[in-house]
Amino acid sequence: MFAGAGIEGETVVIAGGLLAHKGLFSLPGAMAAAAAGSFLADQIFFALGRYFRDRPWVRRVRQRALFERALGLLERYPIGFIFAFRFLYGFRTISPVAIGTTRVSARLFVLVNGVSAIVWGVVFTGVGYLFGHGFEKAIERLLPDRHAILILAAGGVALAALVGGWHWWRTRTRADA
């Protein structure tokens, strides 16, 4: 959960909520792991933007249109954007790097990022947990074997990790070209 929340995001965290619903994880533990993984990943991306802003890979990231959109939103709504970027599709990874290249203080980022990570972890793990019963019933109709549900959940997590890794690799190869 911790690594998946930082690398892939919502899919892994919702799957973790489903697994908590099944009793394989504790719900508070899953929420804490999701929040901590997301928080740490964003802190790392912020630090990379802050300390490596003049490196070629950060310059390439700065050339992306989404980077400019992130900076524009940050200028208009600094605290709101720092809180909300993890909830906005497409902004999750690039935003902390963008914020790191600005004059936003590390202290402000840590505080708002921490609160946002907790809310995000609770919300998305809670979604998986709350809808776990309905999801479980739907899967039981399709696959009567209880072990198949666990295999399907693990397969979903693995698929999400593969898609996230493929997307990361694809963006790196485009940036290097």
Coordinates of C-alpha atoms in Angstrom, one line a residue:
M1 CA 0.0 0.0 0.0
F2 CA 2.8 2.4 1.0
A3 CA 4.8 2.0 -2.3
G4 CA 1.7 1.7 -4.4
A5 CA 0.2 4.9 -3.1
G6 CA 3.4 6.8 -3.9
I7 CA 4.0 5.2 -7.3
E8 CA 0.6 4.5 -8.9
G9 CA -2.0 6.2 -6.7
E10 CA -5.7 5.8 -6.5
T11 CA -6.1 2.3 -8.0
V12 CA -3.8 0.7 -5.5
V13 CA -5.3 2.7 -2.6
I14 CA -8.9 1.7 -3.5
A15 CA -7.7 -1.9 -3.9
G16 CA -6.2 -1.6 -0.4
G17 CA -9.5 -0.5 0.9
L18 CA -11.1 -3.5 -0.7
L19 CA -8.5 -5.8 0.9
A20 CA -9.2 -4.0 4.3
H21 CA -12.9 -4.8 3.7
K22 CA -11.9 -8.5 3.3
G23 CA -10.0 -8.3 6.6
L24 CA -6.6 -8.7 5.0
F25 CA -5.5 -5.3 6.2
S26 CA -6.7 -3.1 9.0
L27 CA -8.6 -0.1 7.7
P28 CA -6.6 2.4 9.8
G29 CA -3.4 0.8 8.8
A30 CA -4.3 0.9 5.1
M31 CA -5.3 4.5 5.4
A32 CA -2.1 5.4 7.2
A33 CA 0.1 3.5 4.6
A34 CA -1.7 5.3 1.7
A35 CA -1.3 8.7 3.3
A36 CA 2.3 8.1 4.2
G37 CA 3.3 6.7 0.8
S38 CA 1.6 9.6 -1.1
F39 CA 3.1 12.2 1.3
L40 CA 6.6 10.8 0.9
A41 CA 6.5 10.5 -2.9
D42 CA 5.3 14.1 -3.1
Q43 CA 8.0 15.3 -0.8
I44 CA 10.6 13.6 -2.9
F45 CA 9.2 15.1 -6.1
F46 CA 9.2 18.6 -4.4
A47 CA 12.8 18.1 -3.3
L48 CA 13.8 17.1 -6.8
G49 CA 12.2 20.2 -8.2
R50 CA 13.8 22.4 -5.5
Y51 CA 17.4 21.0 -5.6
F52 CA 17.7 20.0 -9.3
R53 CA 15.7 22.8 -11.0
D54 CA 18.6 23.5 -13.3
R55 CA 19.3 19.9 -14.4
P56 CA 18.3 18.8 -17.9
W57 CA 15.5 16.4 -16.8
V58 CA 13.8 19.2 -14.8
R59 CA 14.2 21.6 -17.7
R60 CA 12.5 19.0 -19.9
V61 CA 9.6 18.6 -17.4
R62 CA 9.3 22.5 -17.3
Q63 CA 8.7 22.5 -21.1
R64 CA 5.5 20.4 -20.8
A65 CA 2.3 22.4 -21.1
L66 CA 0.9 20.8 -17.9
F67 CA 3.9 22.3 -16.0
E68 CA 2.8 25.8 -17.0
R69 CA -0.8 25.0 -16.1
A70 CA 0.3 23.8 -12.7
L71 CA 2.4 27.0 -12.1
G72 CA -0.6 29.2 -13.2
L73 CA -2.9 27.5 -10.7
L74 CA -0.3 27.6 -8.0
E75 CA 0.1 31.4 -8.5
R76 CA -3.6 32.0 -8.2
Y77 CA -4.4 29.6 -5.5
P78 CA -1.2 28.6 -3.7
I79 CA -2.6 26.7 -0.6
G80 CA -5.6 25.3 -2.5
F81 CA -3.5 24.0 -5.3
I82 CA -1.0 22.4 -3.0
F83 CA -3.9 20.7 -1.2
A84 CA -5.8 19.7 -4.4
F85 CA -3.2 18.6 -7.0
R86 CA -3.2 15.0 -5.9
F87 CA -6.9 14.9 -6.6
L88 CA -6.5 16.3 -10.1
Y89 CA -5.9 13.8 -12.9
G90 CA -2.6 14.4 -14.7
F91 CA -1.2 16.8 -12.0
R92 CA -0.2 14.2 -9.5
T93 CA 3.5 13.8 -10.4
I94 CA 4.4 17.0 -12.1
S95 CA 2.9 19.4 -9.6
P96 CA 5.3 18.8 -6.7
V97 CA 8.2 19.2 -9.1
A98 CA 6.7 22.4 -10.3
I99 CA 6.0 23.7 -6.8
G100 CA 9.6 22.8 -5.9
T101 CA 10.9 25.1 -8.6
T102 CA 9.0 28.1 -7.1
R103 CA 9.5 30.2 -4.0
V104 CA 6.9 28.2 -2.0
S105 CA 8.5 27.5 1.3
A106 CA 9.3 23.9 2.1
R107 CA 7.6 24.4 5.5
L108 CA 4.3 25.4 3.8
F109 CA 4.5 22.5 1.3
V110 CA 5.2 20.0 4.1
L111 CA 2.2 21.2 6.2
V112 CA -0.4 21.4 3.3
N113 CA 1.0 18.3 1.7
G114 CA 0.6 16.4 4.9
V115 CA -3.0 17.4 5.5
S116 CA -3.8 16.7 1.9
A117 CA -2.2 13.2 2.0
I118 CA -4.2 12.3 5.0
V119 CA -7.4 13.4 3.5
W120 CA -6.6 11.6 0.2
G121 CA -5.5 8.4 1.9
V122 CA -8.7 8.3 4.0
V123 CA -11.0 9.1 1.1
F124 CA -9.7 6.7 -1.5
T125 CA -9.1 3.8 1.0
G126 CA -12.6 4.5 2.4
V127 CA -14.1 4.3 -1.1
G128 CA -12.6 0.8 -1.5
Y129 CA -13.7 -0.2 1.9
L130 CA -17.2 1.2 1.7
F131 CA -17.9 -0.3 -1.8
G132 CA -16.1 -3.5 -0.9
H133 CA -19.3 -5.4 -0.1
G134 CA -20.9 -4.5 -3.4
F135 CA -17.7 -5.2 -5.3
E136 CA -17.4 -8.5 -3.5
K137 CA -21.0 -9.5 -4.4
A138 CA -20.5 -8.6 -8.0
I139 CA -17.3 -10.7 -8.2
E140 CA -18.9 -13.6 -6.4
R141 CA -21.6 -13.8 -9.1
L142 CA -18.9 -13.9 -11.7
L143 CA -16.4 -16.0 -9.8
P144 CA -17.9 -18.2 -7.0
D145 CA -14.4 -19.2 -5.7
R146 CA -13.4 -16.8 -2.8
H147 CA -9.7 -17.2 -3.7
A148 CA -10.5 -15.9 -7.1
I149 CA -11.5 -12.6 -5.6
L150 CA -8.1 -12.2 -3.9
I151 CA -6.4 -13.2 -7.1
L152 CA -8.4 -10.7 -9.0
A153 CA -7.6 -7.9 -6.5
A154 CA -3.9 -8.8 -6.6
G155 CA -4.1 -8.9 -10.4
G156 CA -5.7 -5.4 -10.4
V157 CA -2.9 -4.1 -8.2
A158 CA -0.2 -5.7 -10.4
L159 CA -1.9 -4.3 -13.5
A160 CA -2.0 -0.8 -12.1
A161 CA 1.7 -1.1 -11.2
L162 CA 2.5 -2.2 -14.7
V163 CA 0.5 0.5 -16.3
G164 CA 2.1 3.1 -14.0
G165 CA 5.6 1.7 -14.8
W166 CA 4.8 1.7 -18.6
H167 CA 3.5 5.3 -18.4
W168 CA 6.6 6.4 -16.5
W169 CA 8.9 4.6 -18.9
R170 CA 7.1 6.1 -21.9
T171 CA 7.3 9.7 -20.6
R172 CA 11.0 9.2 -19.9
T173 CA 11.8 7.9 -23.4
R174 CA 9.8 10.8 -24.9
A175 CA 11.6 13.3 -22.8
D176 CA 15.0 11.8 -23.8
A177 CA 14.1 12.0 -27.5

